[in-house]
CSV table of C-alpha atoms in Angstrom, one decimal:
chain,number,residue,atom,x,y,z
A,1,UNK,CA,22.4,-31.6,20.6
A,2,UNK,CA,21.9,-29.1,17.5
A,3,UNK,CA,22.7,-25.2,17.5
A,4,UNK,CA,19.5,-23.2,16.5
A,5,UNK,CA,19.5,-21.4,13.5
A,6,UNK,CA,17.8,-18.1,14.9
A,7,UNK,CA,20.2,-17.6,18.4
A,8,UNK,CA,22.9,-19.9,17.9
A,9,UNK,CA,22.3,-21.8,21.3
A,10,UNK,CA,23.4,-25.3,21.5
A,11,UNK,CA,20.2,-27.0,23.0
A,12,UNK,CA,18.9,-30.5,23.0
A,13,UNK,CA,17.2,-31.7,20.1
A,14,UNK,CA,14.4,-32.2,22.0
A,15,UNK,CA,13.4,-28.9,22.1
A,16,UNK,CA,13.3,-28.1,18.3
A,17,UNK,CA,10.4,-27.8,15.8
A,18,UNK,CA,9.3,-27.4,13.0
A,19,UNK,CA,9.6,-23.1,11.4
A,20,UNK,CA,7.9,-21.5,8.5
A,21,UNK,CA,11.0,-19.6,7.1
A,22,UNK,CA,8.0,-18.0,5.2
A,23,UNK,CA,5.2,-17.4,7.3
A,24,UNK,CA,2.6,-19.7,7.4
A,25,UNK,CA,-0.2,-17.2,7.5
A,26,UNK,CA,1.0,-15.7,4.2
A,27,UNK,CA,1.0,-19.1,2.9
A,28,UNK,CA,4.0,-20.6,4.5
A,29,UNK,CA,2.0,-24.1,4.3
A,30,UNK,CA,2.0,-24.6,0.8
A,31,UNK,CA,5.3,-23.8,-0.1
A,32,UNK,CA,7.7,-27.1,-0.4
A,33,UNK,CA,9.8,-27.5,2.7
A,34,UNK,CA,13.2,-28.1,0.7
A,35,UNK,CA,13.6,-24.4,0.7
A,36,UNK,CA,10.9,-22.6,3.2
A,37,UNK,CA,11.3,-24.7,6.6
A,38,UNK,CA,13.6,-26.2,8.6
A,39,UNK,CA,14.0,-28.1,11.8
A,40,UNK,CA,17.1,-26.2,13.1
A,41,UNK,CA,15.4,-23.4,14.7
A,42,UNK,CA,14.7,-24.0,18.9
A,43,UNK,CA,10.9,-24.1,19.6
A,44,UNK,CA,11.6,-20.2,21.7
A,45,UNK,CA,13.2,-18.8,18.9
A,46,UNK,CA,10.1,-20.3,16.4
A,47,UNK,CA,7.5,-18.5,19.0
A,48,UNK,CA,9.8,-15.4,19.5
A,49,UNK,CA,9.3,-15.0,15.1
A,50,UNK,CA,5.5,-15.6,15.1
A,51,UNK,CA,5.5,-13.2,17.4
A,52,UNK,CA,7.5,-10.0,16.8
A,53,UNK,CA,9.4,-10.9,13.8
A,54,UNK,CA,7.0,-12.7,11.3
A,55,UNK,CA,3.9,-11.0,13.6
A,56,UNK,CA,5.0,-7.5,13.5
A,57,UNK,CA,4.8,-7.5,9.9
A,58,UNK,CA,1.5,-9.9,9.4
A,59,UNK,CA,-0.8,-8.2,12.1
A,60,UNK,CA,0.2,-4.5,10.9
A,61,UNK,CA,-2.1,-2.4,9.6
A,62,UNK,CA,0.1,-2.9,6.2
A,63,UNK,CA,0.3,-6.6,6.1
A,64,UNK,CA,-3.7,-6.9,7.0
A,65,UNK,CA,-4.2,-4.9,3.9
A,66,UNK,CA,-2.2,-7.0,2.0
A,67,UNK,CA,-4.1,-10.3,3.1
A,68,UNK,CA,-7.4,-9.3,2.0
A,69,UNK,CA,-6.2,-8.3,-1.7
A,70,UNK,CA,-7.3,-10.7,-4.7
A,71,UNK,CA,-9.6,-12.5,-1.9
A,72,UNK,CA,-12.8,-11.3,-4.2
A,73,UNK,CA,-11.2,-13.2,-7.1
A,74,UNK,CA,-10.6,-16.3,-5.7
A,75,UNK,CA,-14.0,-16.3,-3.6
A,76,UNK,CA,-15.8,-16.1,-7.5
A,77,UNK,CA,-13.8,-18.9,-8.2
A,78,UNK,CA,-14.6,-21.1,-5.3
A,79,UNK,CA,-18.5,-20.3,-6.2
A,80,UNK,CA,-19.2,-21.0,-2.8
A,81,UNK,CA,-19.7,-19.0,0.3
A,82,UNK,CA,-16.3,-19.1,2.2
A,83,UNK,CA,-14.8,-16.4,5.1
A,84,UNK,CA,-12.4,-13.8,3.6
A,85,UNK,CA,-10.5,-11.4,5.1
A,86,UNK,CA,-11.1,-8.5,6.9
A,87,UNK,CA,-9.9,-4.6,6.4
A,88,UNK,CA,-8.8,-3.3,9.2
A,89,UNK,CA,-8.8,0.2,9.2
A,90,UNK,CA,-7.8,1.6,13.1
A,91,UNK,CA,-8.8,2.6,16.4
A,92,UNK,CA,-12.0,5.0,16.4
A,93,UNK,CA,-11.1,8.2,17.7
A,94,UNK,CA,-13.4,10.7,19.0
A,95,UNK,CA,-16.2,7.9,19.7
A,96,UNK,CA,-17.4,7.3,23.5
A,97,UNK,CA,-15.4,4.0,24.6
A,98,UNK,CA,-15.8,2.0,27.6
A,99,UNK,CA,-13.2,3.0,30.2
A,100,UNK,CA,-9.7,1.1,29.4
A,101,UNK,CA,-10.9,0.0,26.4
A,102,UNK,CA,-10.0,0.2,22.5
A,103,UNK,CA,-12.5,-0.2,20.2
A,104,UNK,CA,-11.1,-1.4,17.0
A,105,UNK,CA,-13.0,-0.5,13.2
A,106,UNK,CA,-13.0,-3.1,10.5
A,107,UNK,CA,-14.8,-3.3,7.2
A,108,UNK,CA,-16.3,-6.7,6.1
A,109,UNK,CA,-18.1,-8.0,2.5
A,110,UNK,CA,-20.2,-5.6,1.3
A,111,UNK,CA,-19.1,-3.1,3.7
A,112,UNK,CA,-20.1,-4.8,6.9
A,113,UNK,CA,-19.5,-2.3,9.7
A,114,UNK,CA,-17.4,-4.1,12.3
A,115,UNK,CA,-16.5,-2.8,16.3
A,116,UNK,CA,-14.1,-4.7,18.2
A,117,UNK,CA,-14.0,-3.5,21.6
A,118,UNK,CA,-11.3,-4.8,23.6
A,119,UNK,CA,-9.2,-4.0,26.7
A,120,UNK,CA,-6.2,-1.8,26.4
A,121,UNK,CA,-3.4,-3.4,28.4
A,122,UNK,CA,-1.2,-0.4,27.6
A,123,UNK,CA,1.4,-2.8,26.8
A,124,UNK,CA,4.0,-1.1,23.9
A,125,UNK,CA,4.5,-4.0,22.2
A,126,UNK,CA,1.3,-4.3,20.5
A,127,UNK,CA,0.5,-0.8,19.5
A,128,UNK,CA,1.1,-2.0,16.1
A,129,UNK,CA,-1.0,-4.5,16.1
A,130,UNK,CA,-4.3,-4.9,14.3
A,131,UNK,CA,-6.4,-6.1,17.3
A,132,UNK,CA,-4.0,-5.8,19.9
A,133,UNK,CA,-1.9,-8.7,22.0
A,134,UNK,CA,-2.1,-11.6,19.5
A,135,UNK,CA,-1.6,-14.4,22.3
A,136,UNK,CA,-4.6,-13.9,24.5
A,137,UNK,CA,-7.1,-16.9,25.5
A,138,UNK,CA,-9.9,-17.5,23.8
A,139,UNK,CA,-12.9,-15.6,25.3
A,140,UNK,CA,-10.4,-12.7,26.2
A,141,UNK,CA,-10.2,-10.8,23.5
A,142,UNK,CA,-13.3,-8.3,24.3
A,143,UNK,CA,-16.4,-8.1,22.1
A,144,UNK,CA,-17.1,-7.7,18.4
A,145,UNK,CA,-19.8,-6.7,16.6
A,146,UNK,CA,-21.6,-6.6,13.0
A,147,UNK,CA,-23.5,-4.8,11.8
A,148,UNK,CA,-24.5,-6.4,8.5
A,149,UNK,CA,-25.2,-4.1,5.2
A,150,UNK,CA,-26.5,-6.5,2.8
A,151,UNK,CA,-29.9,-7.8,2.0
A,152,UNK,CA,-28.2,-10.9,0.0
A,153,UNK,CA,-28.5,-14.2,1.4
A,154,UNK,CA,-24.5,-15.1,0.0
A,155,UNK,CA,-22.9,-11.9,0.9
A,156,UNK,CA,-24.7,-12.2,5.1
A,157,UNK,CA,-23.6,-15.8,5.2
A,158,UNK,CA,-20.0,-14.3,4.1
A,159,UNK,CA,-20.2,-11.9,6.4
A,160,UNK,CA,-21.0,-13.8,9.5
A,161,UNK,CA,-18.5,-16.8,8.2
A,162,UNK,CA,-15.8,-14.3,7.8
A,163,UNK,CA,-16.4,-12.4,10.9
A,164,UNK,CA,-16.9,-16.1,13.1
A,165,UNK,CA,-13.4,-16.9,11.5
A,166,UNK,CA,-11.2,-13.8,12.3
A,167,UNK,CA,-12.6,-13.0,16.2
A,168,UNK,CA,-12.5,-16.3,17.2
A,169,UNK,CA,-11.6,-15.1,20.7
A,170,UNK,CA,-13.9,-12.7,21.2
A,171,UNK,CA,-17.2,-12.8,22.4
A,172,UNK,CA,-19.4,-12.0,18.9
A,173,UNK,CA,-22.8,-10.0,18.8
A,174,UNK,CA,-24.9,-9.0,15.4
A,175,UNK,CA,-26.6,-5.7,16.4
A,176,UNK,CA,-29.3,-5.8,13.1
A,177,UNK,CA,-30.6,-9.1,12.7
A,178,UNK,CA,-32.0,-11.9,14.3
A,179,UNK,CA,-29.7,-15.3,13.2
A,180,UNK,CA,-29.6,-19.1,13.6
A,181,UNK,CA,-27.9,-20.2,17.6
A,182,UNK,CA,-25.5,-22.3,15.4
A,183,UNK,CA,-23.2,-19.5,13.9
A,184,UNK,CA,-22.3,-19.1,17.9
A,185,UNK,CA,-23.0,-15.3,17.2
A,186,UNK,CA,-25.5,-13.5,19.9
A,187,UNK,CA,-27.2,-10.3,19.8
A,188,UNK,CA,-26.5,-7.2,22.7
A,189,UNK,CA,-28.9,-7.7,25.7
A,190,UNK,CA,-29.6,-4.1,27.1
A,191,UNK,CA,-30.0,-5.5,30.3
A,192,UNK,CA,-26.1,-6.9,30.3
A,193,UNK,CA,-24.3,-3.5,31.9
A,194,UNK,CA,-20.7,-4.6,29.7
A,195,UNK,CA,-23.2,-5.0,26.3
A,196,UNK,CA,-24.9,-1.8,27.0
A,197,UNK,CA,-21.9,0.3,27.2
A,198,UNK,CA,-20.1,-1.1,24.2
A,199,UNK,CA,-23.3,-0.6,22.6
A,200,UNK,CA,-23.0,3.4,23.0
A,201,UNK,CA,-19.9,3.0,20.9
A,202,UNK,CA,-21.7,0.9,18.1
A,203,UNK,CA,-24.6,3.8,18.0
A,204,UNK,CA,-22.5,6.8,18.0
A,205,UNK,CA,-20.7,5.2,15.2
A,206,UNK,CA,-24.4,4.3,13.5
A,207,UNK,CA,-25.6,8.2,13.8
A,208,UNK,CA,-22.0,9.5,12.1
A,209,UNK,CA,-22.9,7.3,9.3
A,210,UNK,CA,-26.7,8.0,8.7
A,211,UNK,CA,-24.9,11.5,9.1
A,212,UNK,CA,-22.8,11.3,6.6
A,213,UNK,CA,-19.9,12.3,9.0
A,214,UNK,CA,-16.6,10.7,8.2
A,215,UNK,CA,-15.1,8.2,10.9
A,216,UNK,CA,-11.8,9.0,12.5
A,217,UNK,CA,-9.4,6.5,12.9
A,218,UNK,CA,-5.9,6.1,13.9
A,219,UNK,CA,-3.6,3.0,12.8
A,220,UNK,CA,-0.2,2.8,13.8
A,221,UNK,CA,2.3,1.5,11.6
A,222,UNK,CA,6.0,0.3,12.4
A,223,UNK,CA,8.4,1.8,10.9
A,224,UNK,CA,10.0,-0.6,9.1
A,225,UNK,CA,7.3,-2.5,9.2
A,226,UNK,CA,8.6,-6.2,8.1
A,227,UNK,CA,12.5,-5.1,8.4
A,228,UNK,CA,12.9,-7.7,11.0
A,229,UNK,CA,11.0,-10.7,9.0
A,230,UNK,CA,13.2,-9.6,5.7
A,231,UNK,CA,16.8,-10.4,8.8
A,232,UNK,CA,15.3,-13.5,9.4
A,233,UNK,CA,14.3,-14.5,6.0
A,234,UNK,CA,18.0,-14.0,4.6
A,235,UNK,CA,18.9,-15.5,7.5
A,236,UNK,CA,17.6,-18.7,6.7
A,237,UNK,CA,17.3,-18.8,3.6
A,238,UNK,CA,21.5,-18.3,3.3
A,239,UNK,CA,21.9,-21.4,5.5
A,240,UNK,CA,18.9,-23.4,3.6
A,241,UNK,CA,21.2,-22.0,0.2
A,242,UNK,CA,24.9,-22.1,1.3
A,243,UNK,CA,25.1,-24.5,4.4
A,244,UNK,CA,26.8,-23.6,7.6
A,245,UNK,CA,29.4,-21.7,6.4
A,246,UNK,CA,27.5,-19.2,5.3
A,247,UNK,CA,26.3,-19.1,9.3
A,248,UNK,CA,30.2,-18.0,9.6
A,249,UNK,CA,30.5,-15.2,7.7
A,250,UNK,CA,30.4,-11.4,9.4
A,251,UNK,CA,27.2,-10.6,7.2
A,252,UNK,CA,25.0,-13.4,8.6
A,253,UNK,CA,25.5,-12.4,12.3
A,254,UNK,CA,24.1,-9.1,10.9
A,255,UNK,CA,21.3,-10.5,10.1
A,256,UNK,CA,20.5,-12.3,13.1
A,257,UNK,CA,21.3,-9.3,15.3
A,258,UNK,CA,18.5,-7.4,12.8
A,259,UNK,CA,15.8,-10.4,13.6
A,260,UNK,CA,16.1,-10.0,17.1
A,261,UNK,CA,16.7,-6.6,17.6
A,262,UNK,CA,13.3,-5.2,18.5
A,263,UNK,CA,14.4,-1.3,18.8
A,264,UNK,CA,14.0,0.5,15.9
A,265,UNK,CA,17.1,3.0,16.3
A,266,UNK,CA,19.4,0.1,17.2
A,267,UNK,CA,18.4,-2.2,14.7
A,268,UNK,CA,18.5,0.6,11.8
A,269,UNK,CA,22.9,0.8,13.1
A,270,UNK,CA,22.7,-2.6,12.0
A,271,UNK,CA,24.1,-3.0,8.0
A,272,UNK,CA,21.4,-5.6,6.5
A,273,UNK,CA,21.2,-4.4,2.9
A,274,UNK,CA,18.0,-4.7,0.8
A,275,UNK,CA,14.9,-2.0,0.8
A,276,UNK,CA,11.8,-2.0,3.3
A,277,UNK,CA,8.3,-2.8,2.3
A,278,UNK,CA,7.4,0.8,3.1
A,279,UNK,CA,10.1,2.6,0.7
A,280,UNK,CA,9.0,3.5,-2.6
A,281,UNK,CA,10.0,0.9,-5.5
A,282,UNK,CA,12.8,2.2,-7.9
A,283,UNK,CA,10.8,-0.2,-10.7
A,284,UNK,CA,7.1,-0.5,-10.1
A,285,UNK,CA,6.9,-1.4,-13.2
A,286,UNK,CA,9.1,-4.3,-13.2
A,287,UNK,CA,7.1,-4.9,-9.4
A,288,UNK,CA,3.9,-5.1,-11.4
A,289,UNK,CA,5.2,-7.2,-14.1
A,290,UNK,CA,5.6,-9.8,-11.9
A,291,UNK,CA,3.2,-9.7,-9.2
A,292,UNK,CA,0.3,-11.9,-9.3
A,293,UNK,CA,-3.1,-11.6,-8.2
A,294,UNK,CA,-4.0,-12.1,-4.5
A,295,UNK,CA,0.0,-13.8,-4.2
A,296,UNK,CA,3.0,-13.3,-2.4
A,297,UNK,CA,5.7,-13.6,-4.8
A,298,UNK,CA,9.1,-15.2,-3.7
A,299,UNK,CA,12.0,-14.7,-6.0
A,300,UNK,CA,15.9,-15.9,-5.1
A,301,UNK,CA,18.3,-14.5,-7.6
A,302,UNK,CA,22.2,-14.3,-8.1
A,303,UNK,CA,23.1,-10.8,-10.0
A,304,UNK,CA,26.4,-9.1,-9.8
A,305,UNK,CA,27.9,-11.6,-7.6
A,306,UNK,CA,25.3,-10.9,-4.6
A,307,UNK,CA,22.4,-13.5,-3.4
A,308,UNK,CA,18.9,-11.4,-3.0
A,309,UNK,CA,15.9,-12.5,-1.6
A,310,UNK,CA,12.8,-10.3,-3.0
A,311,UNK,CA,9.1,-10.6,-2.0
A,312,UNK,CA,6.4,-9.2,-4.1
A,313,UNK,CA,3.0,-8.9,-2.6
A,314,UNK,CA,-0.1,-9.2,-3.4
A,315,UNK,CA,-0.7,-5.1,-4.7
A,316,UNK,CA,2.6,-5.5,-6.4
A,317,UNK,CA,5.1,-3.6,-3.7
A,318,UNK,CA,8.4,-5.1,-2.8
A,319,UNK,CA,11.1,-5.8,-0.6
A,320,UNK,CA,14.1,-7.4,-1.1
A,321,UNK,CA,17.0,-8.6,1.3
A,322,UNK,CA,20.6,-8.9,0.4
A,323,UNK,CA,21.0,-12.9,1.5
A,324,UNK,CA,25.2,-12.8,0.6
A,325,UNK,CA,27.9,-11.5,-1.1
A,326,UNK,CA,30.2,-13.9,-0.5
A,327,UNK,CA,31.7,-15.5,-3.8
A,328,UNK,CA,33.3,-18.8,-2.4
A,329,UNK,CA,29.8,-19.7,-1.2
A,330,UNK,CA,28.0,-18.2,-4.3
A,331,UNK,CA,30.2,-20.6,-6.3
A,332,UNK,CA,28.3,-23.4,-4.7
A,333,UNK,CA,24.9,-22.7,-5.8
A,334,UNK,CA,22.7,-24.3,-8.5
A,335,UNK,CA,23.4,-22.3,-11.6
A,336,UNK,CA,19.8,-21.3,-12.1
A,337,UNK,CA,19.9,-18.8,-9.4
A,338,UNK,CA,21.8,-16.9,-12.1
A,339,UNK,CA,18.8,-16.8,-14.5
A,340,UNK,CA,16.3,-16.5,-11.2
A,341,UNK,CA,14.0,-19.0,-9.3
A,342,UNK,CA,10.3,-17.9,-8.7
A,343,UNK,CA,7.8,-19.5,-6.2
A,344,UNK,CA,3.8,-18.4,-5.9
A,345,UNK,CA,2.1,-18.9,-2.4
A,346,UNK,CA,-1.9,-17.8,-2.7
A,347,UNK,CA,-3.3,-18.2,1.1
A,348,UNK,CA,-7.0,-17.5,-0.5
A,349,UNK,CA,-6.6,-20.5,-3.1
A,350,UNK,CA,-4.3,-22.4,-0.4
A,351,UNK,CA,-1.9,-23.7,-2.7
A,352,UNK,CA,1.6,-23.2,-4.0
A,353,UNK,CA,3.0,-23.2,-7.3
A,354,UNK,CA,7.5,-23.2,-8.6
A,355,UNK,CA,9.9,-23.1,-8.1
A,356,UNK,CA,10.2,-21.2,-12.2
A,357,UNK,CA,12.9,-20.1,-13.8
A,358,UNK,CA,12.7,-16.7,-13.9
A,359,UNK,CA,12.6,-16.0,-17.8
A,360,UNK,CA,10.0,-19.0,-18.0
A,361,UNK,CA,7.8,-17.0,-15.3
A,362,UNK,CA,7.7,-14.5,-17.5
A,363,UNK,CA,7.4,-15.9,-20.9
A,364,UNK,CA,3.9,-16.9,-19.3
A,365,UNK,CA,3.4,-13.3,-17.8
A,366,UNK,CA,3.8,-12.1,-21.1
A,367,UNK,CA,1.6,-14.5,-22.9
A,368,UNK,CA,4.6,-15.7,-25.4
A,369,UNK,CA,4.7,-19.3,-23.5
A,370,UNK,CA,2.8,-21.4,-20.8
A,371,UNK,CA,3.2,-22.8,-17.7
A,372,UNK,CA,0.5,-25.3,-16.7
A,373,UNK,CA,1.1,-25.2,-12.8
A,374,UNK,CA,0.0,-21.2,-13.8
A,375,UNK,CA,-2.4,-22.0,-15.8
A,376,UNK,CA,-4.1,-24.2,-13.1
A,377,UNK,CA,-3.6,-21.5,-10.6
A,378,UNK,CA,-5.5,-19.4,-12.7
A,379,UNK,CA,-8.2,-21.0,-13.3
A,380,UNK,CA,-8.8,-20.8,-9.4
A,381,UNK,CA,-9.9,-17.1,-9.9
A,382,UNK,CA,-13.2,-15.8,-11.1
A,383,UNK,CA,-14.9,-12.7,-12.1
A,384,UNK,CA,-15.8,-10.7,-8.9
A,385,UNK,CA,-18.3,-8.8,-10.9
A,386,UNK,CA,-20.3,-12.4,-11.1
A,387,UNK,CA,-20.9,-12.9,-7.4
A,388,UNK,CA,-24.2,-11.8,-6.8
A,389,UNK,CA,-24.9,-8.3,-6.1
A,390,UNK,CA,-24.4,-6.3,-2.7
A,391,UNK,CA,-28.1,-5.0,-2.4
């Protein structure tokens, strides 16, 4: 038997797995697993995070934004065509839709316009959601289609690569040219009654753009959009840090109770300390100082006798999430907390660099020393301005 991490049920071992303290679809993967996963957490509790915890915060409008920075960069490094992510930018509004239906803009490489038309099961928890319920079946998730806007061969094979990769679910349709079976990507057939509805959605949003008339769009955004992943990344990180005694203490059943409360108003009565993603940054200097491109940013640091968590994304924001406070536990840890330990996840270059001390992070940053896993990770990135051209 073994007590899981996230609800503090005593279950059989059995039905434990393996958990991504940090998400694997920020880059999760790469990071080494002393620190960022565990097997303590019950295989519900690991769903219920990918879900609305980790999920809330990775499929928000916010979070897909955040994916698809730096992607340019490390693409021109790869020299090769590879899918990058998508910009999703909201719900048309003011656009015929089919009836009980959402239909979803995007933006691809080179400005590829992108309609996902999908059903609207009115359900709540989703509204957030950057194309909706996240655990449908594959060939449920409506239809998508592109329409492609360039003439070069690299930036259409992009295109269709990146698109095949992100609606995987979804049945796929190119409305403006005439492709190889093998992408598994069709084109409309007027005489299909489902294609030829969704098609007056894909027109009417043609005409406004040969108009000139700007799109309408509507994303919604949580709140405190990735309040509940910051609960849950103290969380574990404390008991990864300071054992189960930090589990004890009053402050980590706050954080719990913060990861698994899923209203906003009750959760908010809940006293986690630290600063949302969505607040403005008291030093966005210091943010940009040491953010790096197309990275999430993980940084675990002992100052004034309190354990913080902060994460720096890939445009340089921040959020940060008292772990403890507790000075018989702090005692315990590794003194290098004190100066600051720095990891580097890039999902585009999928690899991981660190842990760094702090100071020799940025010693590099500043050009005064080197690092070579940094210098390595680097060289990953090229010039965006030497893929070829749009057209």
């Amino acid at each position: 038997m073994k007590t899981c991490l996230y609800c503090s049920e005593e279950k059989a071992e059995k039905e434990f797995s393996d958990e991504h303290i940090w998400p694997n679809a920020l880059g999760g993967d790469f990071l080494p697993k002393d620190i960022w996963r565990t097997d303590e957490v019950c295989q519900r509790c690991n769903s219920i995070s990918g879900l609305f915890v980790d999920g809330e915060f990775i499929r928000g409008w916010i979070g897909q934004a955040e994916r698809s920075q730096g992607s340019l960069e490390y693409l021109a490094g790869k020299k090769a065509v590879a899918p990058i992510p998508l910009d999703y930018l909201g719900p048309l509004q003011g656009i015929p839709v089919p009836v009980g239906h959402i239909a979803d803009y995007w933006a691809g490489p080179c400005g590829a316009n992108i309609i996902h038309i999908r059903p609207d099961d009115g359900n709540p928890n989703w509204t957030t959601y950057s194309g909706g319920n996240p655990i449908i079946k594959k060939g449920s998730g409506g239809r998508a289609y592109i329409a492609l806007t360039s003439e070069e061969p690299f930036w259409i094979m992009v295109s269709l690569e990146s698109f095949r990769h992100h609606f995987d679910k979804a049945e796929r349709y190119v409305v403006n040219a005439n492709i190889s079976p093998d992408w598994g990507i069709g084109v409309p057939d007027p005489e299909n009654t489902v294609q030829a509805e969704d098609m007056k959605t894909v027109d009417a949003v043609d005409r406004k753009g040969r108009a000139g008339e700007k799109l309408h769009l509507r994303p919604a955004v949580a709140i405190d959009t990735g309040g509940r992943m910051l609960a849950k990344l103290g969380l574990a990180v404390g008991y990864k840090l300071l054992g189960d005694a930090f589990l004890a203490t009053e402050y980590a059943s706050h954080l719990r109770a913060a990861m698994r409360e899923g209203d906003f108003e009750k959760r908010r009565a809940i006293p986690v300390r630290g600063s949302s993603f969505l607040k403005s940054p008291n030093n966005p200097e210091v943010n940009k100082a040491l953010s790096w491109p197309g990275a999430w940013v993980l940084m675990i640091n002992v100052i004034a006798d309190k354990l913080s968590l902060s994460v720096i994304s890939p445009s340089g924001r921040s959020m940060t999430v008292l772990v403890s406070d507790e000075k018989s536990l702090l005692g315990r840890l590794d003194a290098k907390y004190a100066d600051g330990v720095v990891w580097i996840t890039v999902v585009a270059a999928k690899k991981a660099v660190g842990p760094f001390a702090l100071p020799d992070y940025i010693t590099h940053k500043l050009n005064v020393a080197s690092l070579q896993e940094l210098e390595d990770l680097e060289a990953m990135r090229g010039d965006p301005a030497m893929l070829p051209p749009c057209k």
